[in-house]
Coordinates of N, CA and C in Angstrom, one line a residue:
M24 N 0.8 -1.2 0.0 CA -0.1 0.0 0.0 C 0.9 1.2 0.0
P25 N 0.4 2.3 -0.6 CA 1.3 3.5 -0.7 C 1.1 4.5 0.5
Y26 N 0.4 3.8 1.6 CA 0.2 4.6 2.8 C 0.1 3.5 4.0
P27 N 0.4 4.0 5.1 CA 0.3 3.0 6.2 C -1.2 2.6 6.6
L28 N -1.5 1.3 6.9 CA -2.7 1.0 7.3 C -2.9 0.8 8.8
R29 N -1.8 0.7 9.6 CA -1.7 0.6 11.0 C -2.5 1.7 11.7
D30 N -3.6 1.5 12.3 CA -4.4 2.5 13.1 C -5.1 3.5 12.1
A31 N -5.2 3.1 10.8 CA -5.8 4.0 10.0 C -7.3 3.9 9.9
V32 N -8.0 4.7 9.4 CA -9.5 4.7 9.1 C -9.8 4.9 7.7
I33 N -10.5 4.1 7.0 CA -10.9 4.3 5.6 C -12.3 4.8 5.5
Y34 N -12.6 5.9 4.8 CA -13.9 6.4 4.6 C -14.3 6.1 3.2
Y35 N -15.3 5.2 3.0 CA -15.6 4.9 1.6 C -16.5 6.0 1.1
S36 N -15.9 6.9 0.2 CA -16.6 8.1 -0.3 C -15.9 8.4 -1.6
G37 N -16.7 8.9 -2.5 CA -16.3 9.6 -3.7 C -16.7 11.0 -3.6
S38 N -15.7 11.9 -3.4 CA -16.0 13.2 -3.1 C -16.2 14.1 -4.5
T39 N -16.9 15.2 -4.4 CA -16.9 16.0 -5.6 C -15.8 17.1 -5.4
P40 N -15.5 17.7 -6.6 CA -14.4 18.9 -6.5 C -14.7 19.8 -5.4
A41 N -13.7 20.4 -4.8 CA -13.9 21.3 -3.9 C -14.2 22.8 -4.4
P42 N -15.3 23.4 -3.9 CA -15.6 24.7 -4.2 C -14.6 25.7 -3.7
E43 N -14.5 26.8 -4.3 CA -13.5 27.9 -3.9 C -13.6 28.1 -2.4
G44 N -12.5 28.0 -1.8 CA -12.3 28.2 -0.3 C -12.6 27.1 0.6
L45 N -12.9 26.0 0.0 CA -13.3 24.8 0.9 C -12.3 23.7 0.5
P46 N -12.1 22.7 1.6 CA -11.2 21.6 1.4 C -11.6 20.6 0.5
I47 N -13.0 20.5 0.4 CA -13.5 19.3 -0.3 C -15.0 19.6 -0.7
G48 N -15.5 19.0 -1.7 CA -17.0 19.1 -2.1 C -17.7 18.1 -1.3
A49 N -18.9 17.9 -1.8 CA -19.8 16.9 -1.2 C -19.0 15.5 -1.0
C50 N -19.1 15.0 0.2 CA -18.3 13.6 0.3 C -19.2 12.6 1.3
G51 N -20.4 12.3 0.7 CA -21.1 11.3 1.4 C -20.6 10.0 1.3
P52 N -21.1 9.0 2.2 CA -20.6 7.6 2.1 C -21.1 6.8 1.0
T53 N -20.3 5.9 0.6 CA -20.8 4.9 -0.4 C -21.0 3.6 0.3
T54 N -21.6 2.7 -0.5 CA -21.9 1.4 0.1 C -20.8 0.7 0.4
S55 N -20.5 0.3 1.6 CA -19.3 -0.4 2.1 C -19.2 -1.8 1.7
G56 N -20.3 -2.5 1.4 CA -20.2 -3.9 1.1 C -19.5 -4.2 -0.2
R57 N -19.4 -3.2 -1.2 CA -18.6 -3.4 -2.3 C -17.1 -3.7 -2.0
M58 N -16.7 -3.3 -0.8 CA -15.2 -3.5 -0.5 C -15.0 -4.7 0.4
D59 N -16.1 -5.4 0.7 CA -16.0 -6.5 1.7 C -15.1 -7.6 1.3
P60 N -14.9 -8.0 0.0 CA -13.8 -9.0 -0.3 C -12.4 -8.7 0.2
Y61 N -12.2 -7.3 0.4 CA -10.8 -6.9 0.6 C -10.6 -6.4 2.1
T62 N -11.7 -6.2 2.7 CA -11.7 -5.6 4.1 C -11.1 -6.5 5.2
P63 N -11.4 -7.7 5.1 CA -10.8 -8.6 6.2 C -9.2 -8.5 6.2
R64 N -8.6 -8.6 5.1 CA -7.1 -8.5 5.0 C -6.6 -7.1 5.5
L65 N -7.3 -6.0 5.1 CA -7.0 -4.7 5.6 C -7.1 -4.7 7.1
H66 N -8.1 -5.2 7.7 CA -8.1 -5.2 9.2 C -6.9 -6.0 9.7
D67 N -6.7 -7.2 9.1 CA -5.5 -8.0 9.5 C -4.2 -7.3 9.5
L68 N -4.1 -6.3 8.6 CA -2.9 -5.5 8.4 C -2.8 -4.2 9.3
G69 N -3.8 -4.1 10.2 CA -3.9 -3.0 11.2 C -4.8 -1.9 11.0
L70 N -5.8 -2.0 9.9 CA -6.9 -1.0 9.8 C -7.7 -1.0 11.1
C71 N -8.0 0.2 11.7 CA -8.7 0.1 12.9 C -10.2 0.4 12.7
A72 N -10.6 1.0 11.6 CA -11.9 1.3 11.4 C -12.3 1.6 9.8
T73 N -13.4 1.4 9.6 CA -14.0 1.9 8.3 C -15.3 2.7 8.5
I74 N -15.5 3.7 7.6 CA -16.7 4.6 7.6 C -17.5 4.3 6.3
G75 N -18.7 4.2 6.3 CA -19.4 4.0 5.1 C -20.9 3.9 5.3
K76 N -21.7 3.2 4.5 CA -23.1 3.0 4.8 C -23.5 1.6 4.4
G77 N -24.4 1.0 5.0 CA -25.0 -0.4 4.7 C -24.3 -1.4 5.6
R78 N -24.8 -2.6 5.4 CA -24.4 -3.7 6.2 C -23.1 -4.3 5.7
R79 N -22.4 -5.1 6.6 CA -21.2 -5.7 6.1 C -21.4 -7.2 6.2
S80 N -20.5 -7.9 5.4 CA -20.5 -9.4 5.4 C -20.2 -10.1 6.6
P81 N -20.7 -11.3 7.0 CA -20.2 -12.0 8.1 C -18.6 -12.1 8.2
E82 N -17.9 -12.2 7.1 CA -16.4 -12.2 7.1 C -15.8 -10.9 7.6
V83 N -16.4 -9.8 7.2 CA -16.0 -8.5 7.7 C -16.2 -8.3 9.2
V84 N -17.6 -8.7 9.5 CA -17.9 -8.6 10.9 C -16.9 -9.4 11.8
E85 N -16.5 -10.6 11.3 CA -15.5 -11.4 12.1 C -14.2 -10.8 12.2
A86 N -13.8 -10.2 11.0 CA -12.5 -9.5 10.9 C -12.4 -8.2 11.9
I87 N -13.4 -7.5 12.0 CA -13.7 -6.4 12.9 C -13.5 -7.0 14.4
R88 N -14.2 -8.0 14.7 CA -14.1 -8.6 16.1 C -12.7 -9.1 16.3
R89 N -12.2 -9.9 15.5 CA -10.9 -10.5 15.6 C -9.8 -9.4 15.9
N90 N -9.9 -8.3 15.3 CA -8.9 -7.3 15.3 C -9.2 -6.1 16.3
G91 N -10.3 -6.3 17.0 CA -10.8 -5.1 17.8 C -11.0 -3.7 17.1
A92 N -11.5 -3.8 15.9 CA -11.8 -2.8 15.2 C -13.2 -2.3 15.2
V93 N -13.6 -1.3 14.4 CA -15.0 -0.8 14.4 C -15.6 -0.5 13.0
Y94 N -16.8 -0.6 12.7 CA -17.4 -0.1 11.4 C -18.4 0.9 11.9
L95 N -18.1 2.1 11.3 CA -19.0 3.4 11.6 C -19.8 3.8 10.4
C96 N -21.1 4.2 10.6 CA -21.9 4.5 9.6 C -22.1 6.0 9.6
A97 N -22.1 6.5 8.3 CA -22.4 8.0 8.0 C -23.8 7.9 7.4
V98 N -24.5 9.1 7.5 CA -25.7 9.3 6.9 C -25.7 9.3 5.3
G99 N -26.3 8.4 4.6 CA -26.5 8.4 3.2 C -27.2 9.6 2.8
G100 N -26.9 10.2 1.6 CA -27.6 11.3 1.0 C -27.3 12.6 1.7
A101 N -26.2 12.6 2.4 CA -26.0 14.0 3.1 C -24.6 14.3 2.9
G102 N -24.0 14.3 1.6 CA -22.8 14.6 1.3 C -22.3 16.0 1.6
A103 N -23.2 17.0 1.5 CA -23.0 18.4 1.8 C -22.7 18.6 3.3
L104 N -23.6 17.8 4.0 CA -23.4 17.9 5.6 C -22.0 17.2 6.0
A105 N -21.8 16.2 5.4 CA -20.4 15.4 5.8 C -19.4 16.5 5.3
A106 N -19.4 17.1 4.3 CA -18.4 18.0 3.8 C -18.1 19.1 4.9
R107 N -19.0 19.5 5.7 CA -18.8 20.5 6.7 C -17.8 20.1 7.8
S108 N -17.7 18.8 7.9 CA -16.8 18.3 9.0 C -15.4 18.2 8.5
V109 N -15.1 18.3 7.2 CA -13.8 18.2 6.7 C -13.0 19.4 6.9
V110 N -12.0 19.4 7.7 CA -11.1 20.5 8.0 C -10.0 20.6 6.9
S111 N -9.5 19.4 6.4 CA -8.4 19.5 5.5 C -8.6 18.3 4.6
C112 N -8.0 18.3 3.3 CA -8.0 17.2 2.5 C -6.8 17.3 1.6
E113 N -6.1 16.1 1.4 CA -4.8 16.0 0.7 C -4.9 14.6 -0.1
V114 N -4.6 14.8 -1.4 CA -4.5 13.5 -2.1 C -3.2 12.9 -1.7
I115 N -3.2 11.5 -1.4 CA -2.0 10.8 -1.0 C -1.7 9.6 -2.0
A116 N -2.6 9.2 -2.8 CA -2.4 8.2 -3.7 C -3.4 8.2 -4.8
F117 N -2.9 7.7 -6.0 CA -3.7 7.5 -7.1 C -4.5 8.7 -7.6
E118 N -3.8 9.8 -7.7 CA -4.4 11.1 -8.1 C -5.1 11.0 -9.3
D119 N -4.6 10.3 -10.2 CA -5.2 10.0 -11.7 C -6.6 9.5 -11.6
L120 N -7.1 9.0 -10.5 CA -8.5 8.5 -10.3 C -9.4 9.6 -10.0
G121 N -9.1 10.7 -9.9 CA -10.0 11.9 -9.6 C -10.7 11.7 -8.4
C122 N -12.0 11.6 -8.4 CA -12.7 11.6 -7.1 C -12.6 10.3 -6.3
E123 N -12.0 9.3 -7.1 CA -11.7 8.0 -6.5 C -10.3 7.9 -5.9
A124 N -9.5 9.0 -6.0 CA -8.1 8.9 -5.4 C -8.3 8.8 -4.0
V125 N -7.1 8.3 -3.4 CA -7.0 8.2 -2.0 C -6.7 9.5 -1.3
K126 N -7.4 10.0 -0.3 CA -7.2 11.3 0.1 C -7.1 11.1 1.7
R127 N -6.2 12.1 2.3 CA -6.1 12.1 3.7 C -7.0 13.2 4.2
L128 N -8.0 12.9 5.0 CA -8.9 13.8 5.5 C -8.7 14.1 7.1
E129 N -8.8 15.3 7.5 CA -8.9 15.7 8.8 C -10.4 16.1 9.0
I130 N -11.0 15.4 10.1 CA -12.4 15.6 10.1 C -12.6 16.1 11.6
R131 N -13.7 16.8 11.8 CA -14.1 17.2 13.2 C -15.6 17.1 13.3
D132 N -16.2 16.7 14.3 CA -17.6 16.7 14.7 C -18.4 16.0 13.4
F133 N -17.8 14.8 13.1 CA -18.5 14.1 12.0 C -19.6 13.2 12.5
P134 N -21.0 13.2 12.1 CA -22.0 12.5 12.6 C -21.8 11.1 12.2
L135 N -21.6 10.1 13.1 CA -21.5 8.7 12.8 C -22.2 7.9 13.9
I136 N -22.5 6.7 13.6 CA -23.1 5.6 14.5 C -22.2 4.5 14.4
V137 N -22.3 3.7 15.4 CA -21.4 2.5 15.3 C -22.4 1.3 14.7
G138 N -21.9 0.9 13.5 CA -22.7 -0.3 12.9 C -22.1 -1.6 13.3
V139 N -21.0 -1.8 13.5 CA -20.4 -3.0 14.0 C -19.2 -2.7 15.0
D140 N -19.5 -3.2 16.3 CA -18.4 -2.8 17.4 C -17.3 -3.8 17.4
C141 N -16.3 -3.6 18.3 CA -15.2 -4.3 18.4 C -15.4 -5.8 19.0
H142 N -16.6 -6.0 19.5 CA -16.9 -7.3 20.1 C -17.9 -8.0 19.1
G143 N -18.1 -7.5 17.9 CA -19.0 -8.2 16.8 C -20.4 -7.8 16.9
G144 N -20.8 -7.0 17.9 CA -22.1 -6.4 17.9 C -22.5 -5.8 16.6
N145 N -23.5 -6.1 16.1 CA -23.9 -5.7 14.6 C -25.3 -5.0 14.7
L146 N -25.3 -3.7 14.5 CA -26.6 -2.9 14.4 C -27.5 -3.5 13.3
F147 N -27.0 -3.9 12.2 CA -27.8 -4.4 11.1 C -28.4 -5.7 11.4
A148 N -27.7 -6.7 12.1 CA -28.2 -7.9 12.5 C -29.2 -7.9 13.5
E149 N -29.0 -6.8 14.4 CA -30.0 -6.5 15.4 C -31.3 -6.1 14.9
A150 N -31.3 -5.3 14.0 CA -32.4 -4.7 13.4 C -33.2 -5.8 12.6
K151 N -32.5 -6.6 11.9 CA -33.1 -7.6 11.2 C -33.8 -8.7 12.1
N152 N -33.2 -8.9 13.3 CA -33.7 -9.8 14.2 C -35.1 -9.2 14.9
R153 N -35.2 -8.0 14.9 CA -36.4 -7.4 15.6 C -37.6 -7.5 14.6

């Protein structure tokens, strides 16, 4: 990887270009499940959290539990709201991918809920069981 994974957080988002004077454009969450084939390995390499929307596969939930990690959920459809929490944005890898490039974000007061906790507690499974 062109950046360290140990204790990192990955936010699954494709941001829009930054308006004048702002660090980033709208940057709402994308569906996390698309990354499920790769996520257990990333957690095993030290990733401590992911941020996105939607449920995760049983393999990802197990990797989160095994590694003491967490999956956090952002509000879908609220990219402009999420962008208000971004203090700075720097492209750190794959700049040629445009909005899909890897960026380092500094965020503050970002509204999130815990989707899967470090013990394997799963908000989505609990809701389905109700």
